[in-house]
Coordinates of C-alpha atoms and ligand atoms in Angstrom, one line a residue:
M25 CA -20.2 -15.9 -9.6
N26 CA -18.0 -16.3 -6.6
V27 CA -17.3 -12.7 -5.8
P28 CA -20.4 -10.6 -5.8
V29 CA -19.9 -7.1 -7.1
D30 CA -21.1 -6.0 -3.6
H31 CA -17.6 -6.9 -2.3
L32 CA -16.3 -4.3 -4.6
D33 CA -18.9 -1.7 -3.7
H34 CA -16.2 0.7 -2.4
R35 CA -14.5 0.7 -5.8
V36 CA -17.7 1.4 -7.6
R37 CA -18.3 4.2 -5.2
G38 CA -14.9 5.7 -6.0
G39 CA -13.3 5.2 -2.6
W40 CA -12.3 2.8 0.2
T41 CA -15.6 3.1 2.2
P42 CA -18.6 1.1 1.0
S43 CA -21.6 3.3 -0.1
G44 CA -23.5 4.7 2.8
A45 CA -20.9 3.8 5.5
A46 CA -21.2 6.3 8.4
D47 CA -17.6 6.2 9.4
A48 CA -16.5 8.3 6.4
D49 CA -17.8 11.6 7.8
L50 CA -15.5 14.6 8.5
P51 CA -16.2 16.3 11.8
A52 CA -17.1 20.0 11.7
H53 CA -14.0 21.1 13.6
A54 CA -11.9 19.3 10.9
R55 CA -13.7 21.2 8.1
R56 CA -13.1 24.5 9.9
W57 CA -9.4 23.7 10.3
L58 CA -9.1 22.8 6.6
S59 CA -10.7 26.1 5.6
A60 CA -8.4 28.2 7.8
R61 CA -5.2 26.2 7.0
T62 CA -5.6 25.4 3.3
G63 CA -8.2 27.8 2.0
L64 CA -10.8 25.2 1.4
T65 CA -14.3 26.3 0.6
P66 CA -16.1 23.0 1.5
T67 CA -18.3 21.7 -1.3
D68 CA -20.4 18.6 -1.3
T69 CA -18.8 16.7 -4.1
P70 CA -21.2 13.8 -4.8
V71 CA -19.8 10.7 -6.2
A72 CA -20.6 10.3 -9.9
P73 CA -23.4 7.9 -10.3
D74 CA -22.0 4.6 -11.6
S75 CA -24.6 4.6 -14.4
G76 CA -23.1 7.9 -15.7
L77 CA -19.6 6.4 -16.3
L78 CA -18.5 5.7 -19.8
V79 CA -17.7 2.0 -20.2
S80 CA -16.5 0.8 -23.5
E81 CA -18.0 -2.4 -25.0
S82 CA -16.0 -5.6 -24.4
V83 CA -13.9 -6.6 -27.5
L84 CA -12.9 -10.0 -26.2
P85 CA -13.3 -12.3 -29.3
A86 CA -16.1 -14.8 -28.8
P87 CA -13.8 -17.8 -29.5
V88 CA -11.4 -16.7 -26.7
R89 CA -14.3 -16.3 -24.4
A90 CA -15.4 -19.8 -25.1
V91 CA -11.9 -21.2 -24.5
L92 CA -11.7 -19.3 -21.1
A93 CA -15.2 -20.6 -20.2
D94 CA -14.0 -24.1 -20.9
I95 CA -11.2 -23.7 -18.4
V96 CA -12.9 -21.9 -15.5
G97 CA -16.6 -22.4 -16.2
A98 CA -18.8 -19.9 -18.1
E99 CA -20.0 -18.4 -14.8
H100 CA -16.4 -17.3 -14.0
V101 CA -15.9 -15.3 -17.2
L102 CA -17.6 -12.0 -16.6
V103 CA -18.3 -9.5 -19.4
E104 CA -21.2 -7.5 -17.9
R105 CA -20.5 -3.8 -17.5
D106 CA -20.8 -3.7 -13.7
D107 CA -18.5 -6.7 -13.2
R108 CA -15.8 -5.1 -15.4
L109 CA -16.3 -1.7 -13.8
G110 CA -15.8 -3.3 -10.3
R111 CA -12.3 -4.4 -11.4
T112 CA -11.3 -1.2 -13.1
G113 CA -8.1 0.5 -12.0
G114 CA -6.6 0.8 -8.5
L115 CA -7.2 3.1 -5.6
S116 CA -4.8 6.1 -6.0
Y117 CA -6.3 9.6 -5.7
V118 CA -6.3 9.9 -9.5
D119 CA -8.0 6.5 -9.9
L120 CA -10.7 7.7 -7.5
L121 CA -11.1 11.0 -9.4
V122 CA -11.5 9.1 -12.6
R123 CA -14.2 6.9 -10.9
R124 CA -15.8 10.1 -9.9
G125 CA -16.1 11.1 -13.5
A126 CA -12.8 13.0 -14.1
G127 CA -11.4 11.0 -17.0
E128 CA -11.2 7.8 -19.0
L129 CA -11.6 4.5 -17.2
P130 CA -9.2 1.6 -18.0
V131 CA -12.0 -1.0 -18.1
P132 CA -11.0 -4.6 -18.9
D133 CA -12.8 -6.5 -21.7
A134 CA -13.6 -9.4 -19.3
V135 CA -13.0 -10.6 -15.7
V136 CA -11.8 -14.2 -15.4
L137 CA -11.9 -16.0 -12.0
P138 CA -9.9 -19.2 -12.0
G139 CA -10.5 -21.5 -9.1
D140 CA -7.0 -22.9 -8.5
P141 CA -3.3 -22.6 -9.6
D142 CA -3.8 -25.1 -12.4
E143 CA -6.7 -23.1 -13.9
V144 CA -4.5 -20.0 -13.7
L145 CA -1.8 -21.8 -15.6
E146 CA -4.3 -22.8 -18.3
V147 CA -5.8 -19.3 -18.5
V148 CA -2.4 -17.8 -18.9
A149 CA -1.5 -20.2 -21.6
A150 CA -4.8 -19.6 -23.5
C151 CA -4.4 -15.8 -23.3
A152 CA -0.7 -16.1 -24.5
S153 CA -1.7 -18.1 -27.5
H154 CA -4.5 -15.7 -28.5
G155 CA -2.6 -12.5 -27.8
V156 CA -4.9 -11.4 -25.0
G157 CA -3.4 -9.2 -22.3
I158 CA -3.7 -10.4 -18.6
V159 CA -3.8 -8.1 -15.6
P160 CA -3.4 -10.1 -12.3
F161 CA -5.8 -8.5 -9.8
G162 CA -5.5 -9.2 -6.0
G163 CA -7.2 -6.7 -3.8
G164 CA -6.9 -4.0 -6.5
T165 CA -5.4 -1.6 -4.0
S166 CA -2.5 -0.5 -6.2
V167 CA -1.8 3.2 -6.0
V168 CA 0.6 3.4 -9.0
G169 CA -1.6 2.2 -11.8
G170 CA -0.5 -1.5 -11.4
V171 CA -4.0 -2.9 -12.1
A172 CA -5.0 -0.6 -14.9
A173 CA -6.3 -2.7 -17.8
L174 CA -4.1 -1.3 -20.6
R175 CA -4.7 -3.1 -23.8
G176 CA -1.7 -1.8 -25.7
D177 CA -1.2 -3.8 -28.9
K178 CA -3.1 -6.8 -27.6
V179 CA -6.4 -7.9 -29.1
A180 CA -8.2 -7.5 -25.8
V181 CA -7.3 -7.4 -22.1
V182 CA -8.7 -9.4 -19.2
V183 CA -8.5 -9.0 -15.5
L184 CA -7.4 -12.2 -13.8
D185 CA -9.2 -11.9 -10.5
L186 CA -7.5 -14.1 -7.9
S187 CA -10.2 -14.0 -5.3
R188 CA -11.1 -17.7 -5.7
L189 CA -7.5 -18.7 -4.8
D190 CA -8.4 -18.1 -1.1
K191 CA -7.0 -21.2 0.7
L192 CA -4.4 -21.9 3.3
V193 CA -2.7 -24.9 1.6
S194 CA -0.6 -26.1 4.5
V195 CA 1.1 -25.1 7.8
D196 CA 4.4 -26.5 9.1
P197 CA 4.5 -25.3 12.7
V198 CA 7.9 -27.0 13.3
S199 CA 9.6 -24.9 10.5
R200 CA 7.2 -22.0 11.0
L201 CA 6.1 -22.0 7.4
A202 CA 2.6 -21.6 5.8
V203 CA 1.6 -22.0 2.2
F204 CA -1.2 -19.8 1.0
Q205 CA -2.9 -19.4 -2.3
A206 CA -2.2 -16.0 -3.7
G207 CA -5.7 -14.5 -3.5
V208 CA -6.0 -14.7 0.3
V209 CA -6.8 -11.3 1.8
A210 CA -4.5 -10.3 4.7
P211 CA -7.2 -10.4 7.5
E212 CA -8.2 -13.9 6.3
A213 CA -4.6 -15.0 6.4
E214 CA -4.3 -13.7 9.9
R215 CA -7.5 -15.4 10.9
M216 CA -6.4 -18.8 9.4
L217 CA -3.0 -18.5 11.1
A218 CA -4.5 -17.5 14.5
A219 CA -6.2 -21.0 14.6
H220 CA -2.6 -22.3 14.8
G221 CA -1.4 -19.7 17.3
L222 CA 0.6 -18.0 14.5
T223 CA 0.8 -14.6 12.8
L224 CA 2.3 -13.3 9.6
G225 CA 2.7 -9.8 11.1
H226 CA 2.2 -7.9 7.8
F227 CA -0.1 -4.9 8.4
P228 CA 0.1 -2.3 5.6
Q229 CA -2.5 0.4 5.7
S230 CA -4.3 -1.5 2.9
Y231 CA -4.4 -4.6 5.1
E232 CA -8.2 -4.9 5.0
R233 CA -8.4 -5.4 1.2
A234 CA -4.9 -6.4 -0.1
T235 CA -3.8 -10.0 -0.9
L236 CA -0.7 -12.0 -0.1
G237 CA 0.0 -12.4 -3.9
G238 CA -0.3 -8.6 -4.3
F239 CA 2.1 -8.1 -1.4
A240 CA 4.7 -10.3 -3.0
A241 CA 4.2 -8.8 -6.4
T242 CA 4.8 -5.3 -5.1
R243 CA 7.4 -5.9 -2.3
S244 CA 5.0 -4.4 0.2
S245 CA 6.0 -3.2 3.6
G246 CA 3.7 -3.2 6.6
Q247 CA 3.5 -0.9 9.7
A248 CA 5.2 -3.5 11.8
S249 CA 8.2 -3.9 9.4
A250 CA 10.7 -3.2 12.2
G251 CA 9.5 -6.3 14.0
Y252 CA 8.4 -8.7 11.3
G253 CA 10.3 -7.4 8.2
R254 CA 9.2 -6.4 4.7
F255 CA 6.9 -8.8 2.9
E256 CA 9.8 -10.1 0.7
D257 CA 11.7 -11.0 3.9
M258 CA 8.8 -13.3 4.9
V259 CA 8.6 -15.1 1.5
E260 CA 10.3 -18.5 1.5
G261 CA 8.9 -19.8 -1.7
V262 CA 6.6 -18.9 -4.6
R263 CA 4.7 -20.7 -7.4
L264 CA 4.4 -18.7 -10.6
A265 CA 2.1 -19.5 -13.5
T266 CA 4.0 -18.2 -16.6
P267 CA 3.2 -18.5 -20.3
R268 CA 6.2 -20.9 -20.4
G269 CA 4.8 -23.2 -17.6
D270 CA 4.6 -23.6 -13.9
W271 CA 7.6 -22.3 -11.9
R272 CA 8.2 -23.2 -8.3
L273 CA 11.0 -21.6 -6.3
G274 CA 12.2 -22.0 -2.7
V275 CA 13.4 -25.4 -1.2
S276 CA 15.4 -24.4 1.9
P277 CA 15.8 -21.5 4.3
A278 CA 19.1 -20.4 2.6
S279 CA 21.0 -21.4 -0.4
A280 CA 24.1 -20.7 -2.5
A281 CA 22.7 -22.3 -5.6
G282 CA 23.3 -19.3 -7.8
P283 CA 21.3 -16.0 -7.6
D284 CA 18.1 -16.1 -5.5
L285 CA 15.5 -16.4 -8.2
R286 CA 12.7 -16.0 -5.8
Q287 CA 13.6 -12.3 -5.8
L288 CA 12.6 -12.2 -9.5
A289 CA 9.0 -12.8 -8.4
M290 CA 9.2 -10.2 -5.6
G291 CA 8.2 -6.9 -7.1
S292 CA 7.5 -8.5 -10.6
E293 CA 4.1 -6.7 -10.6
G294 CA 2.5 -9.4 -12.7
L295 CA 4.9 -9.1 -15.6
F296 CA 6.8 -12.3 -15.2
G297 CA 4.0 -14.6 -14.2
V298 CA 0.9 -14.9 -12.0
I299 CA 1.9 -15.8 -8.4
T300 CA -0.5 -18.6 -7.5
E301 CA 1.0 -19.7 -4.1
V302 CA 3.2 -18.0 -1.6
T303 CA 5.1 -19.9 1.2
V304 CA 5.7 -17.5 4.1
R305 CA 7.6 -17.6 7.3
V306 CA 5.2 -17.2 10.2
R307 CA 5.8 -16.4 13.9
P308 CA 4.0 -17.2 17.1
A309 CA 1.2 -14.7 17.6
P310 CA 2.1 -12.1 20.2
V311 CA 0.6 -12.5 23.6
W312 CA 1.7 -9.1 25.1
E313 CA 1.5 -5.8 23.3
R314 CA 2.2 -2.3 24.4
Y315 CA 2.1 0.9 22.4
E316 CA 3.3 4.3 23.7
G317 CA 3.4 7.8 22.3
F318 CA 6.3 10.3 22.7
V319 CA 6.8 13.9 21.5
V320 CA 10.1 15.1 20.2
D321 CA 11.0 18.6 19.3
G322 CA 11.3 18.7 15.5
F323 CA 11.7 16.1 12.8
A324 CA 15.5 16.1 12.8
A325 CA 15.7 15.3 16.5
G326 CA 13.2 12.5 16.0
A327 CA 15.0 11.0 13.0
E328 CA 18.2 11.0 15.1
I329 CA 16.4 8.9 17.8
V330 CA 15.0 6.5 15.2
R331 CA 18.5 6.1 13.6
T332 CA 20.1 5.4 17.0
L333 CA 17.4 2.8 17.7
A334 CA 17.8 1.1 14.3
Q335 CA 21.6 1.0 14.5
A336 CA 21.5 -0.4 18.1
G337 CA 19.0 -3.1 17.0
V338 CA 16.4 -1.9 19.5
L339 CA 13.5 -0.6 17.4
G340 CA 10.0 -1.4 18.6
T341 CA 7.9 -3.8 16.5
V342 CA 6.3 -0.6 15.3
T343 CA 8.4 2.6 15.3
R344 CA 6.9 5.6 13.6
L345 CA 7.9 9.2 13.6
S346 CA 5.6 12.0 12.3
D347 CA 7.0 15.3 11.4
P348 CA 5.4 18.5 12.9
Q349 CA 3.1 18.9 10.0
E350 CA 1.8 15.3 10.1
T351 CA 1.5 15.6 13.9
E352 CA -0.6 18.7 13.5
V353 CA -2.9 17.1 10.8
A354 CA -3.3 13.9 12.7
L355 CA -4.1 15.5 16.1
T356 CA -6.3 18.2 14.6
L357 CA -8.4 16.0 12.4
S358 CA -8.9 13.5 15.3
G359 CA -9.7 16.3 17.7
G360 CA -6.7 15.3 19.8
W361 CA -5.3 18.7 20.3
K362 CA -8.5 20.1 21.7
T363 CA -9.7 17.2 23.9
T364 CA -6.4 16.4 25.6
G365 CA -4.8 19.8 25.9
V366 CA -1.6 18.3 24.6
K367 CA -0.6 21.4 22.7
G368 CA -0.5 23.6 25.9
Y369 CA 1.3 20.9 27.9
L370 CA 4.0 20.5 25.3
R371 CA 4.6 24.3 25.1
L372 CA 5.2 24.2 28.8
R373 CA 7.7 21.4 28.3
G374 CA 9.6 23.6 25.8
I375 CA 8.5 21.7 22.7
S376 CA 8.0 24.2 19.8
E377 CA 7.7 21.7 16.9
P378 CA 5.9 18.7 18.2
S379 CA 6.8 15.5 16.3
L380 CA 4.9 12.4 17.4
L381 CA 6.8 9.2 17.9
V382 CA 4.8 6.0 18.3
I383 CA 6.6 2.9 19.5
G384 CA 4.9 -0.5 19.9
W385 CA 6.4 -3.6 21.3
E386 CA 4.9 -7.1 20.8
G387 CA 6.2 -10.3 22.5
Q388 CA 5.5 -13.7 23.9
S389 CA 5.9 -12.8 27.6
K390 CA 5.6 -9.7 29.7
D391 CA 9.2 -10.0 30.8
E392 CA 10.4 -10.2 27.2
L393 CA 8.3 -7.2 26.2
L394 CA 9.5 -5.1 29.2
A395 CA 13.1 -6.0 28.6
R396 CA 12.8 -4.9 25.0
R397 CA 11.0 -1.8 26.0
R398 CA 13.8 -0.9 28.5
A399 CA 16.4 -1.4 25.8
T400 CA 14.5 0.9 23.4
L401 CA 13.8 3.6 26.0
R402 CA 17.4 3.8 27.2
L403 CA 18.1 5.5 23.8
V404 CA 14.9 7.6 23.5
N405 CA 16.4 10.8 24.9
G406 CA 14.9 14.3 25.0
A407 CA 11.3 13.1 24.3
V408 CA 8.2 13.9 26.3
R409 CA 6.3 10.7 27.2
L410 CA 2.6 10.7 26.4
G411 CA 2.0 7.2 27.7
T412 CA 0.0 4.3 26.3
R413 CA -3.2 6.4 25.6
A414 CA -1.4 8.1 22.7
G415 CA 0.1 4.9 21.4
E416 CA -3.2 3.1 21.6
A417 CA -5.0 5.9 19.9
W418 CA -2.6 5.5 16.9
R419 CA -3.1 1.8 16.9
H420 CA -6.9 2.1 17.1
G421 CA -6.8 4.4 14.0
R422 CA -4.1 2.7 12.1
F423 CA -6.3 1.6 9.2
A424 CA -8.5 4.7 9.2
G425 CA -6.5 6.8 6.6
P426 CA -8.3 5.5 3.5
R427 CA -11.7 6.2 5.0
Q428 CA -10.6 9.7 5.9
R429 CA -9.3 10.2 2.4
D430 CA -12.8 9.4 1.0
A431 CA -14.3 12.0 3.4
L432 CA -11.7 14.6 2.4
M433 CA -12.4 14.0 -1.3
D434 CA -16.1 14.4 -0.6
V435 CA -15.6 18.0 0.6
G436 CA -13.4 19.0 -2.3
M437 CA -9.8 18.2 -1.1
C438 CA -7.0 16.8 -3.2
V439 CA -5.4 14.3 -0.9
E440 CA -2.7 11.9 -1.9
T441 CA 0.4 10.1 -0.6
L442 CA 3.8 9.2 -2.0
E443 CA 6.8 7.5 -0.6
T444 CA 10.5 7.0 -1.0
A445 CA 13.6 5.9 1.0
T446 CA 17.2 6.9 1.3
Y447 CA 20.3 6.6 3.6
W448 CA 20.3 8.4 6.9
S449 CA 22.9 11.0 5.8
K450 CA 20.5 12.1 3.0
L451 CA 17.2 11.8 4.7
G452 CA 16.8 15.5 5.8
E453 CA 17.8 16.7 2.3
L454 CA 15.3 14.4 0.6
R455 CA 12.5 15.4 2.9
E456 CA 13.2 19.1 2.2
S457 CA 13.4 18.6 -1.6
V458 CA 10.2 16.7 -1.8
R459 CA 8.4 19.2 0.4
D460 CA 9.6 22.1 -1.7
A461 CA 8.6 20.4 -4.9
L462 CA 5.1 19.7 -3.6
L463 CA 4.5 23.1 -2.0
G464 CA 5.9 24.9 -5.1
S465 CA 3.7 23.0 -7.5
L466 CA 0.5 23.1 -5.5
T467 CA 0.4 26.6 -4.0
A468 CA -1.9 28.7 -6.2
G469 CA -4.1 31.7 -5.3
D470 CA -6.0 30.9 -2.1
R471 CA -4.9 27.3 -2.2
R472 CA -2.3 26.6 0.5
P473 CA -1.1 23.0 0.6
V474 CA -0.1 21.1 3.7
V475 CA 2.7 18.6 3.2
A476 CA 3.1 16.1 6.0
C477 CA 5.6 13.3 6.3
H478 CA 6.5 10.4 8.5
I479 CA 9.1 7.6 8.9
S480 CA 7.6 4.2 9.4
H481 CA 10.2 1.8 8.0
S482 CA 13.7 2.1 9.4
Y483 CA 16.9 0.2 8.7
E484 CA 20.4 0.3 10.0
T485 CA 21.5 2.4 7.0
G486 CA 18.4 4.5 6.3
A487 CA 14.6 4.9 6.3
S488 CA 11.5 5.5 4.2
L489 CA 9.8 8.9 4.0
Y490 CA 6.0 8.8 3.4
F491 CA 4.4 12.1 2.4
T492 CA 0.7 13.0 2.6
T493 CA -0.4 16.2 0.7
L494 CA -3.6 18.0 1.4
V495 CA -4.8 21.0 -0.8
P496 CA -8.1 22.2 -2.0
R497 CA -8.9 20.5 -5.3
D498 CA -8.5 22.6 -8.5
P499 CA -12.1 22.2 -9.9
D500 CA -11.0 23.0 -13.4
D501 CA -8.2 20.5 -13.7
P502 CA -8.1 18.1 -10.7
V503 CA -6.1 15.4 -12.5
G504 CA -3.5 17.7 -13.9
Q505 CA -3.2 19.4 -10.5
W506 CA -2.0 16.2 -8.9
R507 CA -0.1 14.9 -11.9
R508 CA 2.1 18.0 -12.0
A509 CA 2.8 17.8 -8.3
K510 CA 3.7 14.1 -8.5
Q511 CA 6.0 14.8 -11.4
A512 CA 7.8 17.6 -9.4
A513 CA 8.1 15.3 -6.4
S514 CA 9.4 12.4 -8.5
E515 CA 12.0 14.6 -10.1
A516 CA 13.1 15.8 -6.7
I517 CA 13.5 12.2 -5.5
V518 CA 15.6 11.0 -8.5
G519 CA 19.3 11.0 -7.5
L520 CA 18.5 11.3 -3.7
G521 CA 16.5 8.2 -3.0
T522 CA 14.4 5.4 -4.5
I523 CA 11.3 6.3 -6.6
T524 CA 9.3 3.9 -4.4
H525 CA 10.0 2.2 -1.1
H526 CA 6.8 0.0 -1.1
H527 CA 4.1 1.2 -3.5
A528 CA 5.9 -0.4 -6.5
V529 CA 6.4 1.0 -10.0
G530 CA 3.2 0.3 -12.0
V531 CA 2.6 3.0 -14.6
D532 CA 3.2 6.1 -12.5
H533 CA 6.8 5.4 -11.5
A534 CA 7.9 3.6 -14.7
P535 CA 9.4 6.8 -16.3
Y536 CA 11.8 7.1 -13.3
L537 CA 12.9 3.5 -13.1
P538 CA 15.7 3.7 -15.7
A539 CA 17.4 6.4 -13.8
E540 CA 17.4 4.2 -10.7
I541 CA 18.5 0.8 -12.2
G542 CA 20.3 2.0 -15.3
P543 CA 20.0 0.8 -18.9
L544 CA 21.6 -2.5 -18.0
G545 CA 19.0 -3.0 -15.3
V546 CA 16.2 -2.3 -17.8
G547 CA 17.8 -4.7 -20.2
V548 CA 18.0 -7.5 -17.6
L549 CA 14.3 -7.0 -16.7
R550 CA 13.3 -7.1 -20.4
A551 CA 15.4 -10.3 -21.0
V552 CA 13.6 -12.0 -18.1
K553 CA 10.3 -10.9 -19.4
A554 CA 11.1 -12.1 -22.9
E555 CA 12.1 -15.5 -21.5
L556 CA 9.0 -16.0 -19.3
D557 CA 6.4 -14.1 -21.4
P558 CA 7.6 -14.1 -25.0
S559 CA 4.3 -12.7 -26.4
G560 CA 4.2 -9.9 -23.7
V561 CA 0.7 -10.6 -22.6
L562 CA 1.3 -10.2 -18.9
N563 CA 0.3 -6.9 -17.4
P564 CA 1.0 -4.7 -20.5
G565 CA 2.3 -1.2 -19.9
K566 CA 3.7 -1.6 -16.4
L567 CA 7.2 -1.6 -14.8
V568 CA 9.3 -1.6 -18.0
Ligands
FAD881 C1 -5.1 3.3 1.2 C2 -3.9 2.5 0.8 C3 -2.9 2.3 1.7 C4 -1.8 1.5 1.3 N1 -0.8 1.3 2.3 C5 0.2 0.5 1.9 C6 1.2 0.2 2.9 O1 1.1 0.5 4.1 N2 2.2 -0.6 2.5 C7 2.4 -1.1 1.3 O2 3.3 -1.8 1.0 N3 1.5 -0.7 0.3 C8 0.4 0.0 0.6 N4 -0.5 0.3 -0.3 C9 -0.4 -0.1 -1.7 C10 -1.0 -1.5 -2.0 O3 -1.9 -1.9 -1.0 C11 0.1 -2.6 -2.1 O4 0.8 -2.4 -3.2 C12 -0.4 -4.0 -2.0 O5 0.7 -4.8 -1.9 C13 -1.2 -4.5 -3.2 O6 -1.9 -5.7 -2.9 P1 -3.2 -6.1 -3.7 O7 -3.5 -7.5 -3.4 O8 -4.2 -5.1 -3.6 O9 -2.6 -6.0 -5.2 P2 -3.2 -5.4 -6.5 O10 -3.5 -3.9 -6.3 O11 -4.4 -6.2 -7.0 O12 -2.0 -5.5 -7.5 C14 -0.8 -4.8 -7.3 C15 0.2 -5.2 -8.4 O13 0.6 -6.6 -8.3 C16 0.1 -7.4 -9.3 N5 -0.4 -8.6 -8.7 C17 -1.4 -8.7 -7.8 N6 -1.6 -10.0 -7.5 C18 -0.7 -10.7 -8.2 C19 -0.4 -12.1 -8.3 N7 -1.0 -13.0 -7.6 N8 0.6 -12.5 -9.2 C20 1.2 -11.6 -9.9 N9 1.0 -10.2 -9.9 C21 0.0 -9.8 -9.0 C22 -1.0 -6.6 -10.1 O14 -1.1 -6.9 -11.4 C23 -0.4 -5.2 -9.8 O15 0.6 -4.9 -10.7 C24 -1.7 1.0 0.0 C25 -2.7 1.3 -0.9 C26 -3.8 2.0 -0.5 C27 -5.0 2.2 -1.5

């Protein structure tokens, strides 16, 4: 087997951190703050032993297993309990609860590991002809149920694990293009590009585990989106294995040859085909980098600064504004308030609602970077400068969130995120509506939720809002507690913004998609699906 289950140890554990990793501990001061602020009575919530989880027997018919083994080799068709468990579900809070024993696991009947795009094509054709569902699986970091192995009306459902499609196919430094197989994990892509002095510049918080195919299939957006763009902006071409055959798209940097069909693959979430190769636009790796922190008085004042920067075209490569609640959570959990005395200093400077603004610039030369910095800072008015220490602290911890979530879950917290986007004129109203919905739904007895929010992706016309909610877990109904809150937040979003800015639709957002794209939109998606996947085997139960 090419991918030992060890690589998926974190999933088996029910978290992001591999078993026994020390960096998932929550400091004592953070526990004290959680108790005082949210009403948490810390409990040690041990992760359910893997052996205690209920895993149904595989129902993959033996003849289909034999056909698949003929294509990829018997050692790449896995039906053992642990292998299937390792590719069960994604990494949302509810997924992790279920792994910790709180519900039914969507376990696939088998895991198939093709070795190249041609094998993917053959596997897809074989599953289509035998009526077996296929769930494309990249890093498995979906937080919307995108990789849940739902069998639906199919005879069985297999996870198509793309981890063996791990190659850089070609680099064209003149055109600044690179072709990758879809299963390449983001850090590997950066490592392979670094050998050519290039970067992709896509750094979502799931960077360490997610794949390029997954990014394309979900229209992912990274922390440096202001500098490098969203993932779909980077995609120049795709190769898709569909039940109707191989489909290659993208021959030039721009085209007027009808609608841009590459966009059908972006955000298709495995329903139209399996992305086997992605051609991406790459850039020279940055030589100079500078990250700085600022504090603004209140979210509205900060959003006004970010809007001004976006509309003047002078955003940093990273531009990220935390609201006062997120600023409090981030600085308290990291110990920042205490160790640096920032809180007292800000009070002296007349800031009553500290909102942290982090701006990072990356460039090829010091002069270029400083010129861009000057252009940005000319429009950052009314902010207190914290300097590079605060900026670097954010950069240092930029991928720490998922580990912190594991630690918070371990002490009995419900901790989950959701995101949306809207136009600047509606941003304040959307933030208030979602906050009210989450607070209203989660406040109960001694449980006092904290709802924190930030802007991390900005455009000329609007921005994303990313919410993190912290509340003591309801021990009697942990899944229902979050599901009700998520429903309230989603209903607050509909009509004001998009149901998802970058997490995609999956299962969780599917009920809200028709309101956003209308019945005609749903019809168009169904028609495309019927054309490419007539027997409906690709990722059953997602998107539409
Ligand atoms: C802690 C955490 C932080 C996150 N932060 C961010 C963030 O900052 N920005 C962001 O955009 N997202 C974020 N996400 C969400 C998630 O990481 C993204 O959706 C990511 O793009 C998924 O990549 P993946 O390889 O893990 O895909 P998977 O989770 O394996 O799959 C996601 C969906 O795409 C389909 N799919 C995967 N590969 C293919 C393929 N080759 N062909 C066709 N369909 C495919 C799957 O069937 C599924 O529907 C985060 C998730 C977590 C858990």
